[in-house]
Coordinates of C-alpha atoms in Angstrom, one line a residue:
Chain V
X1 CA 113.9 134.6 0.0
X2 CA 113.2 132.1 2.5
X3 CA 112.5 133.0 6.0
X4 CA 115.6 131.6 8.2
X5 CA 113.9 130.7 11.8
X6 CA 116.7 130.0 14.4
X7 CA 115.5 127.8 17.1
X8 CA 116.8 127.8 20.5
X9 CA 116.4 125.6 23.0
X10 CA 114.4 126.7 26.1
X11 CA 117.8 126.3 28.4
X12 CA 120.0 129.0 26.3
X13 CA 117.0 131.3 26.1
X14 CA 116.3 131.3 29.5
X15 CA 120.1 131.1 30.2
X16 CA 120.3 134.7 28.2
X17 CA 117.4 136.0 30.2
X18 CA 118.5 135.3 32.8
X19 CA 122.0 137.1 31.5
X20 CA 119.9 139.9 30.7
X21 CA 118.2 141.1 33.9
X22 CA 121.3 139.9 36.0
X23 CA 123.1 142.7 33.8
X24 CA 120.9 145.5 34.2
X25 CA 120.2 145.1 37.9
X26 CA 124.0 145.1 38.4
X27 CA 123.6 148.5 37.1
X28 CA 121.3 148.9 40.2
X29 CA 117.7 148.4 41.3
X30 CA 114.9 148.8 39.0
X31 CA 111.0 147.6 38.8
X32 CA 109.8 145.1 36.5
X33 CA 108.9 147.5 34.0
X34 CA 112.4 149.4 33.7
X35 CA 114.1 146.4 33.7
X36 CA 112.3 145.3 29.9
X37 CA 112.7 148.8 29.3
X38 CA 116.6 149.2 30.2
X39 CA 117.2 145.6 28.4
X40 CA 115.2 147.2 25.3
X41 CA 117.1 149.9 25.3
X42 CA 120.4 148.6 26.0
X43 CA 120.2 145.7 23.4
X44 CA 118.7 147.8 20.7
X45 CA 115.4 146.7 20.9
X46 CA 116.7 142.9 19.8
X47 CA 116.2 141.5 23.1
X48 CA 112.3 142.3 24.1
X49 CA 110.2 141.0 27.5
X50 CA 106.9 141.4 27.9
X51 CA 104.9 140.8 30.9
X52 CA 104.3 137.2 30.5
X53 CA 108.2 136.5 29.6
X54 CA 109.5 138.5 32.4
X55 CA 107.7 138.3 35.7
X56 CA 108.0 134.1 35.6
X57 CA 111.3 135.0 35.2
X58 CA 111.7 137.4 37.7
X59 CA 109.8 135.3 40.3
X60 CA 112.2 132.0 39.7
X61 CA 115.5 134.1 40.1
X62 CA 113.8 135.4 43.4
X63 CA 113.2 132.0 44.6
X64 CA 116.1 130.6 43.8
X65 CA 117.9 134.0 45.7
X66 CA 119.6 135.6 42.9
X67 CA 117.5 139.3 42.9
X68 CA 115.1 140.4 45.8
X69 CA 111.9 142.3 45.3
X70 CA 111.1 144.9 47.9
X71 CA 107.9 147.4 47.7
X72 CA 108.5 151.2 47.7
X73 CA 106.6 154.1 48.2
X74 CA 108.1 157.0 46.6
X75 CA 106.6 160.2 48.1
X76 CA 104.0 160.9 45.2
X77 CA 104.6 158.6 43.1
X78 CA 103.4 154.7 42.3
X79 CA 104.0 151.6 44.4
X80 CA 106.4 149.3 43.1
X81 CA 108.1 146.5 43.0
X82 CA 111.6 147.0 42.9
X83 CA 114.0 144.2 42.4
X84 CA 117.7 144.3 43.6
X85 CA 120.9 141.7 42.8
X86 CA 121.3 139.6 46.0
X87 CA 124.6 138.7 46.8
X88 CA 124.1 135.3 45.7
X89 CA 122.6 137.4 42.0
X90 CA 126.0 138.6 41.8
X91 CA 128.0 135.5 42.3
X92 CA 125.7 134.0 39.8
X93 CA 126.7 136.8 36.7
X94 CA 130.1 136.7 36.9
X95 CA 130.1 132.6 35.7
X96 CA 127.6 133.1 33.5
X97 CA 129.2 135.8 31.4
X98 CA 132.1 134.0 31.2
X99 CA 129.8 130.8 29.8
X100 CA 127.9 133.2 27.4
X101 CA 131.5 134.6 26.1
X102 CA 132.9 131.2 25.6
X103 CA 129.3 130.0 23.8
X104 CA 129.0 133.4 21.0
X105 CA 133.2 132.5 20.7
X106 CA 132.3 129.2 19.5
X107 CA 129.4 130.5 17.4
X108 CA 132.2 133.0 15.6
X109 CA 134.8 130.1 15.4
X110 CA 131.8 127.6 14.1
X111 CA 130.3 130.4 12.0
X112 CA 134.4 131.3 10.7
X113 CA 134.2 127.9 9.3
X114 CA 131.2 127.8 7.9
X115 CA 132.2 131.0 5.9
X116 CA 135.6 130.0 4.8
Chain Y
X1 CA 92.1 154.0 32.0
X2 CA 91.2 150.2 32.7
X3 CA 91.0 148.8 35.9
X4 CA 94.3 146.8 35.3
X5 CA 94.1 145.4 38.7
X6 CA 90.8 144.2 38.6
X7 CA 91.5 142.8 34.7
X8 CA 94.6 140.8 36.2
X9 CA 92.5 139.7 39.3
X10 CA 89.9 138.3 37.1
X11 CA 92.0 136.8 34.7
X12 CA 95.4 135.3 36.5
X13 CA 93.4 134.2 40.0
X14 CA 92.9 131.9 41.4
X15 CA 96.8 131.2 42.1
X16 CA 98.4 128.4 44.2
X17 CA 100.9 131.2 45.7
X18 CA 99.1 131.9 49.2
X19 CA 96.4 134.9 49.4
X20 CA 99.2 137.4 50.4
X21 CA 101.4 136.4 47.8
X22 CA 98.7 136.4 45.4
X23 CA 97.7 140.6 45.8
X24 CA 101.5 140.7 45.6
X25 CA 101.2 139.4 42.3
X26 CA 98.3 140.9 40.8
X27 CA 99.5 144.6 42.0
X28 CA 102.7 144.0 40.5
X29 CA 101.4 143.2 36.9
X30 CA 98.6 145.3 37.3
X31 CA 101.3 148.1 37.3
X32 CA 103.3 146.7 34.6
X33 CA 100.4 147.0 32.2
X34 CA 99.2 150.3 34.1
X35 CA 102.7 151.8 32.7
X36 CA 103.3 149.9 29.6
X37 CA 99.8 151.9 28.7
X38 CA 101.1 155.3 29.7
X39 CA 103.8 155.0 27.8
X40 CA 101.6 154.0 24.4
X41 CA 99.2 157.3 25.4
X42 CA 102.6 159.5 26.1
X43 CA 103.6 158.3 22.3
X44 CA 100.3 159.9 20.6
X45 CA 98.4 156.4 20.6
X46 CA 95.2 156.8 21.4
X47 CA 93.3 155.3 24.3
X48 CA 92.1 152.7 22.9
X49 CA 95.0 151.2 21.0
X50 CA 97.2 151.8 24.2
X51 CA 94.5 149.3 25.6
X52 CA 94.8 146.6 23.3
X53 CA 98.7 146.9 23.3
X54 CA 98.9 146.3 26.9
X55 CA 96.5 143.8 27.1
X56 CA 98.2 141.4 24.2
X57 CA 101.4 141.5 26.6
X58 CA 99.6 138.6 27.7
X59 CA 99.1 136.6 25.2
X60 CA 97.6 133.2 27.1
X61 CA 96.5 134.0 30.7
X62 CA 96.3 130.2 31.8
X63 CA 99.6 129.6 30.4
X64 CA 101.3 133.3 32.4
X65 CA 99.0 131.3 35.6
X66 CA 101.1 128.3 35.5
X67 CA 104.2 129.7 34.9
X68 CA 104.1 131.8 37.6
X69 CA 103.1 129.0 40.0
X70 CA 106.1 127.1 38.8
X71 CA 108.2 129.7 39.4
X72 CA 107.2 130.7 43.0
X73 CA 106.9 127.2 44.0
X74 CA 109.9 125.8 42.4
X75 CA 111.9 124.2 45.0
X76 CA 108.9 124.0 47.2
X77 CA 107.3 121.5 45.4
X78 CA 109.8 119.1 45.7
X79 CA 110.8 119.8 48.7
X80 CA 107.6 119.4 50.0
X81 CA 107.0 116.2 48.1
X82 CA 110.3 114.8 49.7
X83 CA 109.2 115.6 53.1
X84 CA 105.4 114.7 52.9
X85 CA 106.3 111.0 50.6
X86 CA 109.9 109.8 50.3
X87 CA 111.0 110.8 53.6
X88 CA 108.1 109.1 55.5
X89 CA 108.0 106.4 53.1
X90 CA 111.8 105.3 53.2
X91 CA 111.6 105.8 57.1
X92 CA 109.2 103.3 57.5
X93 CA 110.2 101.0 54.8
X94 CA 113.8 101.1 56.8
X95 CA 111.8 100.1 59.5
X96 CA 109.4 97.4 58.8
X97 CA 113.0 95.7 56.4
X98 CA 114.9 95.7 59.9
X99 CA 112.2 94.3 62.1
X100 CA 111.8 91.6 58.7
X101 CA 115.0 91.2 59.4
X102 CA 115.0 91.2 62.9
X103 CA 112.6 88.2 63.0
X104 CA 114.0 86.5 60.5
X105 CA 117.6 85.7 62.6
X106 CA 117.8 81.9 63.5
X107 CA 117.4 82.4 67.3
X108 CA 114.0 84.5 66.8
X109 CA 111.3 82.6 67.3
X110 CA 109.8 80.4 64.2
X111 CA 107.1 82.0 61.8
X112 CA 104.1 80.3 60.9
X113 CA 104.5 77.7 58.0
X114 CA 101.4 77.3 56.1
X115 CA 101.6 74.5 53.6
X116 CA 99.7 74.9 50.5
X117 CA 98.8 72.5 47.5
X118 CA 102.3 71.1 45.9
X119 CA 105.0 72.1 48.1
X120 CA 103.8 75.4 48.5
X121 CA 104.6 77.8 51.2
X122 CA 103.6 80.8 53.2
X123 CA 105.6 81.8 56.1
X124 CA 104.0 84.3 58.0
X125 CA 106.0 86.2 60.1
X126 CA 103.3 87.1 63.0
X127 CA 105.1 89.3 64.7
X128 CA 106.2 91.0 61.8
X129 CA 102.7 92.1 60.9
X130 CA 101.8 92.6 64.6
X131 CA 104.2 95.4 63.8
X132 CA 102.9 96.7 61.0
X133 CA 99.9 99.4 62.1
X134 CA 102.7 101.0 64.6
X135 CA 104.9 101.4 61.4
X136 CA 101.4 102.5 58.9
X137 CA 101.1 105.1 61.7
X138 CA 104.5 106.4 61.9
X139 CA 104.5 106.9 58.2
X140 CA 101.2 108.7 57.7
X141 CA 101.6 110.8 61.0
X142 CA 105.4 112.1 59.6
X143 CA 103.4 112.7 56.6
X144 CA 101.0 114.5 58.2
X145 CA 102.9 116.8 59.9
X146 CA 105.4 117.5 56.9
X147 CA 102.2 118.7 55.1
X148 CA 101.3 115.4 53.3
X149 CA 97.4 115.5 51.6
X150 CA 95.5 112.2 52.0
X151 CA 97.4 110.4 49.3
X152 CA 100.9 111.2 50.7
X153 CA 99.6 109.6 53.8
X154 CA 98.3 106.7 52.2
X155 CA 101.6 106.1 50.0
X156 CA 104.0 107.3 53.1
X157 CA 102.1 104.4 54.8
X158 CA 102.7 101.4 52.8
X159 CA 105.1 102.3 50.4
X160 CA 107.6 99.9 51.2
X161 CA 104.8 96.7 50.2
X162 CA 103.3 98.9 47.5
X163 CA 106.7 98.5 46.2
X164 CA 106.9 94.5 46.9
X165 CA 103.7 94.1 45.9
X166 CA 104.5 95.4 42.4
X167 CA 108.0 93.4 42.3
X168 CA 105.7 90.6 43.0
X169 CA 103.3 90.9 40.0
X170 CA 106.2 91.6 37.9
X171 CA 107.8 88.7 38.6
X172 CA 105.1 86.4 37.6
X173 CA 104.9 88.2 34.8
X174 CA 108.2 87.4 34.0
X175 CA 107.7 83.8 35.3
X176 CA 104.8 83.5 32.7
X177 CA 107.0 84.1 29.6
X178 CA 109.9 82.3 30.5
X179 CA 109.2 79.3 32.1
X180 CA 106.4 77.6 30.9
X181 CA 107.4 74.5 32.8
X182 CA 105.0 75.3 35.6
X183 CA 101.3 74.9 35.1
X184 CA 99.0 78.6 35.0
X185 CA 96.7 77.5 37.3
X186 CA 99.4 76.3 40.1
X187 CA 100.8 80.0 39.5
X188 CA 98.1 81.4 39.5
X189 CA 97.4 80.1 43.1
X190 CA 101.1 81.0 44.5
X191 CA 100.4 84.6 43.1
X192 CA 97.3 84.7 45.1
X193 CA 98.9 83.3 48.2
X194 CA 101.6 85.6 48.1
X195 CA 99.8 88.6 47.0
X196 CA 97.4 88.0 50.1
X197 CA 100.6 87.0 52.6
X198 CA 102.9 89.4 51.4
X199 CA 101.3 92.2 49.9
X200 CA 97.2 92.9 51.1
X201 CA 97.3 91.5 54.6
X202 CA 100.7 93.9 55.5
X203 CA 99.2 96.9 53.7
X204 CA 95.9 96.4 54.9
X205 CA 97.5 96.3 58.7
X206 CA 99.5 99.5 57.4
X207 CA 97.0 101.2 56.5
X208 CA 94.6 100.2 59.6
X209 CA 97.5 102.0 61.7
X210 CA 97.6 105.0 59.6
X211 CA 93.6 105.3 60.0
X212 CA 93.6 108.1 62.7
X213 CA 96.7 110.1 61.1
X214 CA 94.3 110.2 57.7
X215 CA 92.2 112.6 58.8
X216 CA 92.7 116.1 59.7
X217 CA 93.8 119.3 58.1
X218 CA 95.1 118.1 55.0
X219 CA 93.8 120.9 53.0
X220 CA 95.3 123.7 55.4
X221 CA 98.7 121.8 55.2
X222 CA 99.1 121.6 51.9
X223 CA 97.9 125.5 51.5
X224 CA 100.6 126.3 54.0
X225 CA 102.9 124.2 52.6
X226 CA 102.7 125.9 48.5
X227 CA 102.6 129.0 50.2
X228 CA 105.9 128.8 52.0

């Protein structure tokens, strides 16, 4: 059978990135590393970052005031880097879910279609 | 265990994100790769593959380089480019178009009229470019101080008859495929004259004004500029 490739254009898949991290650091502050982990996790392993997807990432959302990175020093353990949802973060996810519902609704409808 | 630090340094550095910024960085990943290789060893991998997992996280180091620049600079760079060019550059332009303007009202005293070869003219409006170095050195000294490098100094200068200058040639290029009515070599000579009125002589007294703001610490602004 022939391979199906599914190309997205670099706007929706950094729109869905974006979507992703803004999710799990609603759920509260994690490091760079828990946050690929959590998304892993939480999407099944179907949604994967690695170090060069996610830092970029992590580093434009902090410019632009949506997360904040602060170091900690956990009493025996590691340094890190742990990134919070700034205020401006939070106003940010709740417009963009709504945009990401509307755009897989359209995809069901389209793909409804399709199929009949 | 690697030194993932040291592997980051040497691979991701040098970065345009200021020196602090920079360890920031390279701690930060160093640690990402530091636990993405525990966590292969914890799962029963052995050193070695642990190693080469973390290590193709990254699959093109110059590419991860410029990304990140991007990313921490994004909004600097234009900003910066605003402040160190256009806003320079259209505060002079503004300028040197109102004094233009200025001297070109009928009670201010006549320009110079220089006649050339078949009705030809030149007006020269003297005081105009007796104006000009005051207006080059406004534009390359609000450069300077917004961070401009050398070229933002130059182009913050004389924008506004870089710009005439080019509307100029263009518009004998146009001339010379549309009307053909007009001898080449009689255009030929306007061009000239009104490349040397209009366009070198104004950017030339521009850019004498601008001399002393050209030097300076054009390197150390721009660092502290990308690092903001």
């Amino acid at each position: 059978m022939r391979d199906t490739v599914i190309r997205i254009g670099p706007q929706i898949k950094r729109g869905s990135a974006e979507l992703a991290i803004l999710s799990v650091l609603a759920e509260g502050p994690l490091h760079g590393y828990q946050i690929a982990k959590s998304i892993e996790r939480q999407t099944r392993g179907l949604l994967r970052f690695n170090l060069a997807s996610l830092y970029p990432l992590l580093y434009r959302m902090e410019k632009r005031g949506w997360v904040k990175g602060t170091w900690e020093d956990p009493p025996g353990g590691r340094r890190r880097r742990y990134y919070r949802l700034a205020p401006a973060g939070k106003r940010r996810l709740v417009p963009l879910r709504e945009e990401w519902a509307q755009f897989f609704q359209a995809l069901n409808r389209l793909a409804g279609v399709t199929h009949a | 265990m690697p030194d993932w630090r040291e592997i980051v340094r040497d691979r991701l550095t040098p970065l345009r994100v200021g020196e602090k910024r920079q360890e920031d960085i390279v701690a930060e990943l160093a640690g990402h790769l530091d636990e993405l290789y525990e966590d292969m060893v914890r799962q029963g991998r052995s050193e070695v593959e642990a190693v080469r997992f973390a290590s193709s996280s990254v699959a093109d180091w110059a590419e991860l380089r410029r990304e990140i620049q991007l990313a921490a600079n994004e909004g600097v760079i234009m900003n910066h480019r605003v402040k160190a060019l256009w806003l320079p550059g259209v505060w002079t332009s503004a300028l040197s178009m109102l004094l233009l303007r200025l001297f070109q009202i009928p009670w201010a005293p006549a320009p110079y009229v220089f006649w050339l070869r078949n009705g030809m003219a030149l007006v020269i409006y003297w005081r105009w470019l007796l104006c000009l170095p005051l207006i080059g050195a406004l534009g390359a000294y609000l450069s300077r101080r917004a961070g401009g490098k050398l070229l933002d100094r130059v182009l913050a200068a004389s924008l506004h008859i870089l710009g005439l200058t080019c509307v100029l040639v263009l518009g004998f290029c146009i001339g010379l495929v549309l009307d053909f009515r007009v001898p080449l070599s009689l255009r030929l000579v306007g061009i000239a004259v009104y490349l040397l009125g209009w366009g070198i002589t104004p950017c030339f007294l521009l850019l004498l004004g601008a001399l002393p703001f050209l030097r300076g610490d054009a390197a150390e602004s721009g660092q502290v500029a990308a690092s903001q």
